[in-house]
mmCIF file of C-alpha atoms in Angstrom:
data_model
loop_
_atom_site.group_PDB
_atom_site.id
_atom_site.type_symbol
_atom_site.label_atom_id
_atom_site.label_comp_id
_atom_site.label_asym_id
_atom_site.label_seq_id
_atom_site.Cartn_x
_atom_site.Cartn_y
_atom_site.Cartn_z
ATOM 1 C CA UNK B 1 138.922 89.440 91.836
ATOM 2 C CA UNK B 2 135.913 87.151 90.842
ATOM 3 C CA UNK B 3 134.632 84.182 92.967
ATOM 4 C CA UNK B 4 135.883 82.004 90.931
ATOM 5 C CA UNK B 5 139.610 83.144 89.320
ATOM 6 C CA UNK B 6 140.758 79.614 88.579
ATOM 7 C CA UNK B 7 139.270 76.187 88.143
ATOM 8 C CA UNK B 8 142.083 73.657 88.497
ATOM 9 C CA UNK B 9 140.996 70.134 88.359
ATOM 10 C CA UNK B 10 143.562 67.542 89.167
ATOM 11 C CA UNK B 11 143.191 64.136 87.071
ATOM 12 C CA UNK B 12 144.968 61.046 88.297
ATOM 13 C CA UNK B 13 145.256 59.197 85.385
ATOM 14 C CA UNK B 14 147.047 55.987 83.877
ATOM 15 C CA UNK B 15 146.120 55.147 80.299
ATOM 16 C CA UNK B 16 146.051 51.507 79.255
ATOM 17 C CA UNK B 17 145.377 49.075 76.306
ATOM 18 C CA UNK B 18 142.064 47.559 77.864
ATOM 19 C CA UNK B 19 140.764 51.039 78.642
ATOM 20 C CA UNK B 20 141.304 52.821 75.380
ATOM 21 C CA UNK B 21 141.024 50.269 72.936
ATOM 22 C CA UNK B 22 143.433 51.251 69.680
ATOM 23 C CA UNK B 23 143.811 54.759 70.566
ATOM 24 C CA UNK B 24 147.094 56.011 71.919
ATOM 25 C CA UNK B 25 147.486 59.382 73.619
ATOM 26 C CA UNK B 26 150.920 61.047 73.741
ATOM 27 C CA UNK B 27 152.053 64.620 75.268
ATOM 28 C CA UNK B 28 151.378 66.637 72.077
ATOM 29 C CA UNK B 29 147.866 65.732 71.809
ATOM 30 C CA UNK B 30 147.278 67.985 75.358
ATOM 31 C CA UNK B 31 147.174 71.916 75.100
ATOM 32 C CA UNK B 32 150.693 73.559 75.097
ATOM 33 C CA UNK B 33 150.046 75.260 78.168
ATOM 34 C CA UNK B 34 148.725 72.314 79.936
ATOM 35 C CA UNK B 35 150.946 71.172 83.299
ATOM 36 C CA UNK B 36 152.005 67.882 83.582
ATOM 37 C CA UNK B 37 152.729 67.409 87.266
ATOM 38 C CA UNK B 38 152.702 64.837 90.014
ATOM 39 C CA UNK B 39 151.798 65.064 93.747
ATOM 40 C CA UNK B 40 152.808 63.460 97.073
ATOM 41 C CA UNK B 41 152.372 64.483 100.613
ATOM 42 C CA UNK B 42 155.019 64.915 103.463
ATOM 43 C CA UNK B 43 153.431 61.563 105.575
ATOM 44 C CA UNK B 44 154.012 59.507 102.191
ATOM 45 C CA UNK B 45 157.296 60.479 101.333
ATOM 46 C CA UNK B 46 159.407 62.147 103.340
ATOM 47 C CA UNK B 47 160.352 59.415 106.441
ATOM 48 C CA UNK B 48 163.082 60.966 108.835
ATOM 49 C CA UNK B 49 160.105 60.870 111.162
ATOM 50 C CA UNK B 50 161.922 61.958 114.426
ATOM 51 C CA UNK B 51 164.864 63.113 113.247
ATOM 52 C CA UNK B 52 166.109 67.131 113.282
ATOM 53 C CA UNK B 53 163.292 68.061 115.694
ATOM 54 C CA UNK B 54 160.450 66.996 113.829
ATOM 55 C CA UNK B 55 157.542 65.734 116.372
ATOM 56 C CA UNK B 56 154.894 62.971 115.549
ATOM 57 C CA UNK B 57 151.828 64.345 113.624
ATOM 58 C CA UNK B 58 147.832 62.562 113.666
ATOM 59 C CA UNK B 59 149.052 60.253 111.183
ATOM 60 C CA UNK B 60 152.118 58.657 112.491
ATOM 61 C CA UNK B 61 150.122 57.780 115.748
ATOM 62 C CA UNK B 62 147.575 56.346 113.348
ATOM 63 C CA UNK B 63 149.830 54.231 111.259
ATOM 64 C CA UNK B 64 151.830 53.070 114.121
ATOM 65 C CA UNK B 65 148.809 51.253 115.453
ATOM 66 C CA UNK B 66 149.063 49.046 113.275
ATOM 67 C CA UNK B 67 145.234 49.131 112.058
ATOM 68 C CA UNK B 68 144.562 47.374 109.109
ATOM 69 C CA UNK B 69 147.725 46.280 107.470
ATOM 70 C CA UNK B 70 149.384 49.916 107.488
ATOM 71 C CA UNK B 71 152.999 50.401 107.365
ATOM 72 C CA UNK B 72 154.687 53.460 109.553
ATOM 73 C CA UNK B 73 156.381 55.849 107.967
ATOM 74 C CA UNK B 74 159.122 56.463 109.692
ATOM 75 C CA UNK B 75 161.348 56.324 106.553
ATOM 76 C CA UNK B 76 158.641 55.586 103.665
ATOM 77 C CA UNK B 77 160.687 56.925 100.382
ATOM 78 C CA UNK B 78 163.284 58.913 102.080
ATOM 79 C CA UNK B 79 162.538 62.043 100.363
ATOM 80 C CA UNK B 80 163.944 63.998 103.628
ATOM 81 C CA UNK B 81 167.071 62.884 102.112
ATOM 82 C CA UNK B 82 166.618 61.920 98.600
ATOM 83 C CA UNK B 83 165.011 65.367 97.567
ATOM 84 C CA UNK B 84 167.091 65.633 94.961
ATOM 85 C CA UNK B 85 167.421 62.472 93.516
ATOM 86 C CA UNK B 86 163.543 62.364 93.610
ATOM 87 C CA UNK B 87 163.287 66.127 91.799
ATOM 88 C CA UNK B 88 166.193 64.745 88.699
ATOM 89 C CA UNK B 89 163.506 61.819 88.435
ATOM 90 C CA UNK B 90 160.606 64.142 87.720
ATOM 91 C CA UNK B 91 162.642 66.040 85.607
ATOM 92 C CA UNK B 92 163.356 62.883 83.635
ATOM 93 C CA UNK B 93 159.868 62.621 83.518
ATOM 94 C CA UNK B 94 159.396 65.582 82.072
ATOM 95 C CA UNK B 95 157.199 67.139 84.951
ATOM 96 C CA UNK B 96 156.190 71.152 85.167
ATOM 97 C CA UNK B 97 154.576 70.916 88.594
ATOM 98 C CA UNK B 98 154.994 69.030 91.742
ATOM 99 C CA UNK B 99 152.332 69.412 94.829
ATOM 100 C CA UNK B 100 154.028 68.235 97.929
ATOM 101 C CA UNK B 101 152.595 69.166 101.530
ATOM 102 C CA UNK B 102 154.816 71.140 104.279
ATOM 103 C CA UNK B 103 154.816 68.575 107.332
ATOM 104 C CA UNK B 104 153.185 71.225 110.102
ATOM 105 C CA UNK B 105 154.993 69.233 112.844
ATOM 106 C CA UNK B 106 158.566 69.240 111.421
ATOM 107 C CA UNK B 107 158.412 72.651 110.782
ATOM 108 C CA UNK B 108 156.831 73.769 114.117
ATOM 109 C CA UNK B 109 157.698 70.725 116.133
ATOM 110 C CA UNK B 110 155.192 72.267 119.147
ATOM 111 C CA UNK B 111 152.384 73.488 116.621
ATOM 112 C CA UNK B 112 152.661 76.861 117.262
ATOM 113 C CA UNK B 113 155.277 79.361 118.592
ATOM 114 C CA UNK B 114 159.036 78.656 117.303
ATOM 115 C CA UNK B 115 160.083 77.772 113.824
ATOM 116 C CA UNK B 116 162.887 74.379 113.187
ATOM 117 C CA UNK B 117 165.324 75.891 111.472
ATOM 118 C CA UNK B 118 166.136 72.422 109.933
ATOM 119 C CA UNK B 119 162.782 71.892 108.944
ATOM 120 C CA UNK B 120 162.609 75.395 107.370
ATOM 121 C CA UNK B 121 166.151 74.532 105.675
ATOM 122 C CA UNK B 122 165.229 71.383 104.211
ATOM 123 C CA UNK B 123 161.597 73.278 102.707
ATOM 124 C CA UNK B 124 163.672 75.625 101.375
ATOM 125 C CA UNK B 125 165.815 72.905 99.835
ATOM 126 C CA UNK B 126 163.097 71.028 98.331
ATOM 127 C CA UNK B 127 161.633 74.571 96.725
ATOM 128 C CA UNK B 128 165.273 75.674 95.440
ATOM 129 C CA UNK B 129 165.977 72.187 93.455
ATOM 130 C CA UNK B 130 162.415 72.383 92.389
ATOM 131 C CA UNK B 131 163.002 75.697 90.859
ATOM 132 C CA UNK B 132 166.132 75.305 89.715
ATOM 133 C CA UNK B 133 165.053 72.639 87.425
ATOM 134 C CA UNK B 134 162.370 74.397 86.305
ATOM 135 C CA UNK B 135 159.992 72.215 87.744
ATOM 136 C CA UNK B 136 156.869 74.679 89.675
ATOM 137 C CA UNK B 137 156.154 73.932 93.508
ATOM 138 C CA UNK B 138 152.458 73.602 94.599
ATOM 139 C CA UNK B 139 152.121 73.685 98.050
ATOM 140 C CA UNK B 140 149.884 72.171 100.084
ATOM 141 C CA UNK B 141 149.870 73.029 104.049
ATOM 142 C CA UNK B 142 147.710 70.017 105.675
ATOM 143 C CA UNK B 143 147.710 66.672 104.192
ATOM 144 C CA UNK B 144 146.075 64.582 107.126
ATOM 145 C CA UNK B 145 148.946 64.841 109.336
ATOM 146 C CA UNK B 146 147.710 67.692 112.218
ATOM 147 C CA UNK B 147 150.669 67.993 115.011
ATOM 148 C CA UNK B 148 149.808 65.063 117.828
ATOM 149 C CA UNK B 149 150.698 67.894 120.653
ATOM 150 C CA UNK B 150 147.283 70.055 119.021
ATOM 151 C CA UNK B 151 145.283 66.638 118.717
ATOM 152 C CA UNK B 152 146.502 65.746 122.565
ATOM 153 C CA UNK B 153 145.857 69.501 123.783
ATOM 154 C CA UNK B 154 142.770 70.496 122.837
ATOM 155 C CA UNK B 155 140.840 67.827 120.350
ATOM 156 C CA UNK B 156 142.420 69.201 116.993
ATOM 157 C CA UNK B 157 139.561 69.692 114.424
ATOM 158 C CA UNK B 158 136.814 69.866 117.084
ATOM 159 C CA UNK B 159 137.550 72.332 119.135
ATOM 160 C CA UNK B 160 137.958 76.030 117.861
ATOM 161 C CA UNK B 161 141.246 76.864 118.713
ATOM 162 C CA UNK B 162 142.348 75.022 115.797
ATOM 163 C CA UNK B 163 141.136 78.076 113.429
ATOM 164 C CA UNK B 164 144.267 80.311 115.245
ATOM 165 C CA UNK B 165 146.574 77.575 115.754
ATOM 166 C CA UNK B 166 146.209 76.662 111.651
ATOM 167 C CA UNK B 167 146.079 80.705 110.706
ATOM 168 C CA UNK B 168 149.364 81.193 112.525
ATOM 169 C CA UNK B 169 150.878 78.246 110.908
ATOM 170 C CA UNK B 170 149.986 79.050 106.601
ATOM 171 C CA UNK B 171 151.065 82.472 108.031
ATOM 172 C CA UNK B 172 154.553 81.562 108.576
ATOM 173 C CA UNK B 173 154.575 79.075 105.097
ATOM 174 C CA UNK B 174 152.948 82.337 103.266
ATOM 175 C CA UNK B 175 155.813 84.188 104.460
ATOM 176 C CA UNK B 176 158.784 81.705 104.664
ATOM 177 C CA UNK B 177 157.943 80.500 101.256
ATOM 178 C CA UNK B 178 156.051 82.817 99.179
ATOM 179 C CA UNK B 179 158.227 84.389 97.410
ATOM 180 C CA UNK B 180 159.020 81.389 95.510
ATOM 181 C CA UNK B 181 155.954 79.551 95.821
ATOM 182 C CA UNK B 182 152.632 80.785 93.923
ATOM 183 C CA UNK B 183 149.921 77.980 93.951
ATOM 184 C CA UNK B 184 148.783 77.608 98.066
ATOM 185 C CA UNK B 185 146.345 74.508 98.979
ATOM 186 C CA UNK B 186 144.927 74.789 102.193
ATOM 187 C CA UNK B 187 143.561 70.999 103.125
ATOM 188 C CA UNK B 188 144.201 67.903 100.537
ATOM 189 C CA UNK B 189 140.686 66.264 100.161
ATOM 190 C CA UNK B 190 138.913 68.053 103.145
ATOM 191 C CA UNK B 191 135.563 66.017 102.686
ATOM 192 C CA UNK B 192 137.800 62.637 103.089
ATOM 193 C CA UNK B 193 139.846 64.188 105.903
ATOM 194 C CA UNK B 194 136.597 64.807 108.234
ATOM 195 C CA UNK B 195 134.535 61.318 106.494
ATOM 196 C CA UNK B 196 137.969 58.973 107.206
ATOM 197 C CA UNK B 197 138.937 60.640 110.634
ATOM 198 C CA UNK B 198 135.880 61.210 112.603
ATOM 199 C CA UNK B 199 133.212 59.256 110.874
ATOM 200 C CA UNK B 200 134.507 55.667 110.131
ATOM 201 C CA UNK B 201 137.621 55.702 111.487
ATOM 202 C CA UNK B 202 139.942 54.628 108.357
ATOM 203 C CA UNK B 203 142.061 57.990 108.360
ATOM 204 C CA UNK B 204 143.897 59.727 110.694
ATOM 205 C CA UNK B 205 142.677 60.409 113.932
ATOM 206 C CA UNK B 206 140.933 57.361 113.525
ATOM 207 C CA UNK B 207 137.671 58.770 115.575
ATOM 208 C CA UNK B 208 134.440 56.960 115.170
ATOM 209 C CA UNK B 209 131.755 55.086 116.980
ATOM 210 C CA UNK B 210 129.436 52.091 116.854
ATOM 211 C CA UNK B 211 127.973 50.931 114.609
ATOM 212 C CA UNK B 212 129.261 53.279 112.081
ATOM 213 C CA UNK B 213 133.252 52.921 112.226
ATOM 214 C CA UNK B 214 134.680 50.288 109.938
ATOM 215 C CA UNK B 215 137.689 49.541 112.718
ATOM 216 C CA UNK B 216 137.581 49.465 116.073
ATOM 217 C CA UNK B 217 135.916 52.396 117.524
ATOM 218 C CA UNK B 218 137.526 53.221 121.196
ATOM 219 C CA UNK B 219 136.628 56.861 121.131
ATOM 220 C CA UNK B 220 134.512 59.572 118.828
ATOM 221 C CA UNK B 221 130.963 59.958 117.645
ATOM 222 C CA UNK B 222 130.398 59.198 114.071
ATOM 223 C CA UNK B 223 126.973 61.327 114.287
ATOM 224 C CA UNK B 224 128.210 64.667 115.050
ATOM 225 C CA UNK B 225 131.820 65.221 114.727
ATOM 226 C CA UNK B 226 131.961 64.853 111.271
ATOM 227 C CA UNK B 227 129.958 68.121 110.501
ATOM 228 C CA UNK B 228 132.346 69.606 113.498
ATOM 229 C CA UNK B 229 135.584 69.020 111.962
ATOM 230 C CA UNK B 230 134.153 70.058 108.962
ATOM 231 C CA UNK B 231 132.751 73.258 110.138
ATOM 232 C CA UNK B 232 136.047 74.173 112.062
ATOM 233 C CA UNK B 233 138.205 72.994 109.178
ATOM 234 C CA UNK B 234 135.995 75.611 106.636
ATOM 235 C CA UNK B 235 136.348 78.728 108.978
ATOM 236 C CA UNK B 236 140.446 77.714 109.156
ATOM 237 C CA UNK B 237 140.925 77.611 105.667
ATOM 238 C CA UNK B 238 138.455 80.929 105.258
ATOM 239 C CA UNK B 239 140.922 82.469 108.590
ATOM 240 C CA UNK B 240 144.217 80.967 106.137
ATOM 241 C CA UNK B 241 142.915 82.581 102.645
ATOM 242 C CA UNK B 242 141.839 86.104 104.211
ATOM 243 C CA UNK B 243 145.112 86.432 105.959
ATOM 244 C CA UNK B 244 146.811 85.777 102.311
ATOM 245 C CA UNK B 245 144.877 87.885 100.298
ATOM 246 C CA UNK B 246 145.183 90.735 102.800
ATOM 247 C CA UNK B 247 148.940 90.418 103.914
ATOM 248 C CA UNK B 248 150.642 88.497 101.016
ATOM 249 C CA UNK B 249 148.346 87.860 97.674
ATOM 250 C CA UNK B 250 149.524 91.858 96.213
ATOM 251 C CA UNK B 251 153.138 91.618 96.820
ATOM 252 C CA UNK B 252 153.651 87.668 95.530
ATOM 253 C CA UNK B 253 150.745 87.707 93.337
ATOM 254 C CA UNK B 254 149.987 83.921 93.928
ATOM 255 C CA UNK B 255 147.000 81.634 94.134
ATOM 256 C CA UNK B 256 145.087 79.901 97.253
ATOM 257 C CA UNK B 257 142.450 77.247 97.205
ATOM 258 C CA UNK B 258 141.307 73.950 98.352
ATOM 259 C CA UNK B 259 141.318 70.266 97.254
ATOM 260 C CA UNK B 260 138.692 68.251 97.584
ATOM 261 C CA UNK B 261 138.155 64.352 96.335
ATOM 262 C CA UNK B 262 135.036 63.865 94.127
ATOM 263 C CA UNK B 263 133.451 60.264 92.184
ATOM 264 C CA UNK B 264 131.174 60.679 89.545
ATOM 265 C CA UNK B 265 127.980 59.474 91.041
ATOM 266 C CA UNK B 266 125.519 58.057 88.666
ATOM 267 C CA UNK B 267 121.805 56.962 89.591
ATOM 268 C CA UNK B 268 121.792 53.141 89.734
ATOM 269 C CA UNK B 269 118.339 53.191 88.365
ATOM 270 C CA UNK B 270 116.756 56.130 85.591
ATOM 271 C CA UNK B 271 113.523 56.155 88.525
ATOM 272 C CA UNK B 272 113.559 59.761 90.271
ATOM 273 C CA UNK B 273 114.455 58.565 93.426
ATOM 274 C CA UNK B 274 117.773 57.428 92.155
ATOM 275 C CA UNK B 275 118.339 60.101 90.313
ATOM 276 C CA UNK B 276 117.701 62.445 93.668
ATOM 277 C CA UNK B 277 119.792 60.564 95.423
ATOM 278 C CA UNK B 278 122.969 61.119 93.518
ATOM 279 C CA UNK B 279 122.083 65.033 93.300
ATOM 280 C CA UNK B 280 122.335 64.480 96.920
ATOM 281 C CA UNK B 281 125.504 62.340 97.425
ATOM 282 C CA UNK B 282 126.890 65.273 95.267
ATOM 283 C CA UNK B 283 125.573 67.681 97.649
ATOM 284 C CA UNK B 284 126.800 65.868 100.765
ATOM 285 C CA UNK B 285 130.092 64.930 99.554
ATOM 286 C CA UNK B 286 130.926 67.762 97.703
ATOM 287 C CA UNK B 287 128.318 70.651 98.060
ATOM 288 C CA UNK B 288 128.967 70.260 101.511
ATOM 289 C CA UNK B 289 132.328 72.743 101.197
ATOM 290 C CA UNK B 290 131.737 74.118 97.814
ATOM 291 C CA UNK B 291 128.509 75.620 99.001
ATOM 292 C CA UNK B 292 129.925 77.553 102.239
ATOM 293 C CA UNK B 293 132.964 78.380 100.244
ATOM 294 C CA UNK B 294 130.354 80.199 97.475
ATOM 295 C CA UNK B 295 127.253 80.879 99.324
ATOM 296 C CA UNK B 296 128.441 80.911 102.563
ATOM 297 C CA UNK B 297 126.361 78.799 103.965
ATOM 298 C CA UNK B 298 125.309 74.345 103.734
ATOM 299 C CA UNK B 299 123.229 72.978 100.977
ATOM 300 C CA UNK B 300 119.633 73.040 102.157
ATOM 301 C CA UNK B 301 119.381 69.294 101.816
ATOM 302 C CA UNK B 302 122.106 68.572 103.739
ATOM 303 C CA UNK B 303 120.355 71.371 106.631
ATOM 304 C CA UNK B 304 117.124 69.109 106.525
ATOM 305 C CA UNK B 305 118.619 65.937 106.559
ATOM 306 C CA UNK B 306 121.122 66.639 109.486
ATOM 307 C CA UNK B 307 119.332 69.350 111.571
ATOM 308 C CA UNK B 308 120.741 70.716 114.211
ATOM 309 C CA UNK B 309 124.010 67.945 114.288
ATOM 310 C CA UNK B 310 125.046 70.273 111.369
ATOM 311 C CA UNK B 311 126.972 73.517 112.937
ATOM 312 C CA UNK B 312 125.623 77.499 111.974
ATOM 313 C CA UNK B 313 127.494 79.895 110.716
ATOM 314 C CA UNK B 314 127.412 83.472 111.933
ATOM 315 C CA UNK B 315 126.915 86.229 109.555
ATOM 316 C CA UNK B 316 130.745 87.378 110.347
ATOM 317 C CA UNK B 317 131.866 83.648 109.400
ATOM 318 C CA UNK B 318 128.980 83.194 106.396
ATOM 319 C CA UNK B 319 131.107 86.532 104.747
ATOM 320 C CA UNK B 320 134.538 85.482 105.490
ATOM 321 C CA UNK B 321 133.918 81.667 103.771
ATOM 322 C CA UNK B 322 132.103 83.455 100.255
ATOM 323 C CA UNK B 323 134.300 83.293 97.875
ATOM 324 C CA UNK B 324 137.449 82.342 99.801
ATOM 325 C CA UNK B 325 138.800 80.473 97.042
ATOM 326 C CA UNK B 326 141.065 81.324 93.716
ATOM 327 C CA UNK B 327 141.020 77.384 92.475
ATOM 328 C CA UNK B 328 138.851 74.248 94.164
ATOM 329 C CA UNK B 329 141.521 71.362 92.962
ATOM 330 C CA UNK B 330 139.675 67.765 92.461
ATOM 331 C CA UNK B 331 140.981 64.591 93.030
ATOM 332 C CA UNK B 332 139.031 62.096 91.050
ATOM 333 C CA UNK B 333 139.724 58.057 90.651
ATOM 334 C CA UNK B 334 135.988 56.366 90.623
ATOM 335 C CA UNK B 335 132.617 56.193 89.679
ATOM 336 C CA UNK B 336 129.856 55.423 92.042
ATOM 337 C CA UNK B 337 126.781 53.792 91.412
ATOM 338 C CA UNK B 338 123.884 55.212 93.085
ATOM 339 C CA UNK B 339 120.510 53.797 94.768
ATOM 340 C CA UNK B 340 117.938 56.008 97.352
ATOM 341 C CA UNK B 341 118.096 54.672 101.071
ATOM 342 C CA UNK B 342 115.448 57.114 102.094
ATOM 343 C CA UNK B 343 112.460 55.030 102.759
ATOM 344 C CA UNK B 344 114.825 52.313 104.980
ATOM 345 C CA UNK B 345 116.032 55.676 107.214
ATOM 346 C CA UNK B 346 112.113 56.827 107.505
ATOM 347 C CA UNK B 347 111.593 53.141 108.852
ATOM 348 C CA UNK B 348 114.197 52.933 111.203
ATOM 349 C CA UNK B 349 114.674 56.227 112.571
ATOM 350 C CA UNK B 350 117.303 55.521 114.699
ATOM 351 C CA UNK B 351 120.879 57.896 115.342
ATOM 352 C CA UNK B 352 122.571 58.194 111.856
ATOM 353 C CA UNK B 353 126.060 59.086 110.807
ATOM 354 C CA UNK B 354 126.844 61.264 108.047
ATOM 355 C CA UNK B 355 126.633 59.234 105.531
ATOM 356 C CA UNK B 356 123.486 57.988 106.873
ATOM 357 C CA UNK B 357 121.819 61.497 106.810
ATOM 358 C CA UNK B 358 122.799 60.997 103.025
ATOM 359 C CA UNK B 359 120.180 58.559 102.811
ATOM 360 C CA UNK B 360 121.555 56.612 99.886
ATOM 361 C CA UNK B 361 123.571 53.437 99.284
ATOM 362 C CA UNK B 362 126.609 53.361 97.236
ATOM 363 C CA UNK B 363 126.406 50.288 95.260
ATOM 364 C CA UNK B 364 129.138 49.797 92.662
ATOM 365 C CA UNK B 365 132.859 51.465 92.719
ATOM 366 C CA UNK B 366 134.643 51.468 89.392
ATOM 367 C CA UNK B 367 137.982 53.474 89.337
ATOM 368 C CA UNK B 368 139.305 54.654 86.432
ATOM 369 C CA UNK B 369 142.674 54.049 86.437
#
């Protein structure tokens, strides 16, 4: 099996008069075996947030803060029990995929040891129906929402025990669910995860620190844990793909990978210190787990740049990462303008954040939808 089996890029996209002009773009115009599909994850959609043993995850504790205008989700769309209303609307759609994340904390309410059975029933559910009307099931095990009783134990992402706990857990889904289920994400948009959470604060846990967080930071340390989740969350999805390919990947012949959420970053400027500086944003944002997961190790830039707040890996851990991938999924939705920030850093060489060690500025956002 190569390094790279399958490149599967996922395009969020909404086509409209002022974009395309007079052309009009229709189902028949894509290849015949391209997949239409649609994606959610449990936090979004599901709701029943206490009920049938389900405990709270990262996320509801986030949300029910309160911080900047977010709703909870204790009942959101429902989809707990709407499944099947939801899966006749995609096929009225005309879907042939959906990606929906497994809820880690309704299906082992303690993180690890015993299995809900009605958690497991109603995944089971959702797969079935799925199935049935011919609609594929991507699957994708951690969408932001870590069990609170790991975050409250031991410090979740930052602390090393997480590689096990998370192993143990896509061992049970791989098993549980594999026989019907043959396209296995690891982490939804693992750069944004570890940026959002533990850098500025925006995403679930919420962990930052001054003068870096956009909210109000009351614990964390936006110049180091960052590159710890990071590291922690690359050796549990390397842990996560060697168990499949060893115990699982022959028998139900299916795919594992990881999603990540990429901009196309353009130089603001044609001068070479623009243009550096989005080869580096590029590196940082997304070189920064596509180069461990083929090389095995960080981009050199972002080694210099962050020194020794960026983690090592071990020859044992540099092997298991190479090539611990079938399919890197994208998320795109923007373009990002560009400018170098390098000679401001060099002046004020004070403690920087992630994306200070970037040493750019991101100017201009334009989505594309």
């Amino acid at each position: 099996m190569t390094i790279i089996n399958r490149l599967v890029i996922i395009f969020s996209i909404l086509f409209g008069e002022a974009a395309l002009g007079d052309e009009h773009y229709n189902r028949y115009d894509f290849p015949k075996d391209f997949i239409f599909g649609a994606s959610t994850s449990a936090y979004q959609v599901e709701g029943a947030a206490l009920e049938d043993g389900r405990t709270r995850s990262i996320y509801d504790t986030f949300a029910h803060q309160k911080r900047h205008g977010k709703h909870d989700p204790d009942v959101t769309c429902d989809q707990y029990h709407k499944y099947k209303d939801d899966v006749q609307l995609m096929v009225e759609t005309g879907l042939d995929a959906y990606r929906f994340s497994i809820s880690w904390s309704r299906l082992i309410p303690n993180g690890r040891g015993a299995i809900n059975p009605k958690g497991l029933r109603y995944y089971n559910n959702l797969i079935n129906e799925l199935i049935n009307h011919g609609i594929e099931p991507h699957v994708t095990l951690l969408h932001t929402d870590l069990p609170q009783v790991l975050e409250d134990e031991y410090g979740g992402f930052l602390n090393r025990r997480i590689i096990l706990d998370f192993t143990a857990y896509a061992d049970i889904c791989f098993r549980e669910f594999g026989d019907r289920v043959q396209q296995w994400t690891t982490f939804n948009e693992a750069n944004i995860f570890v940026f959002g959470g533990y850098d500025v604060g925006n995403t679930p846990p919420g962990r930052c620190s001054l003068p870096f967080g956009h909210y109000n930071c009351s614990r964390g340390d936006s110049t180091t844990e960052p590159y710890i989740a990071a590291h922690l969350l690359l050796l549990a999805h390397g842990s996560a793909v060697r168990l499949y390919k060893e115990k699982y990947q022959a028998k139900q012949l299916g795919f594992v990978g990881m999603n990540l959420l990429s901009y196309y970053l353009s130089p603001a400027t044609n001068t070479r210190e623009d243009v550096d500086a989005a080869r580096r944003s590029y590196d940082f944002l997304i070189g920064w787990f596509m180069h461990p997961l083929k090389y095995g190790d960080y981009p050199e830039i972002m080694k210099k740049n962050a020194g020794t707040k960026l983690p090592t890996f071990t020859k044992e851990e540099s092997k298991l990462l190479k090539g611990s991938f079938d399919f890197i999924g994208l998320n795109y939705y923007s373009i990002m303008m560009v400018a170098d920030n390098s000679m401001n850093s060099s002046i004020n060489p004070r403690p920087r954040d992630y994306f200070g060690d970037m040493e750019v500025e991101w100017i201009c956002m334009l989505y594309t939808f």
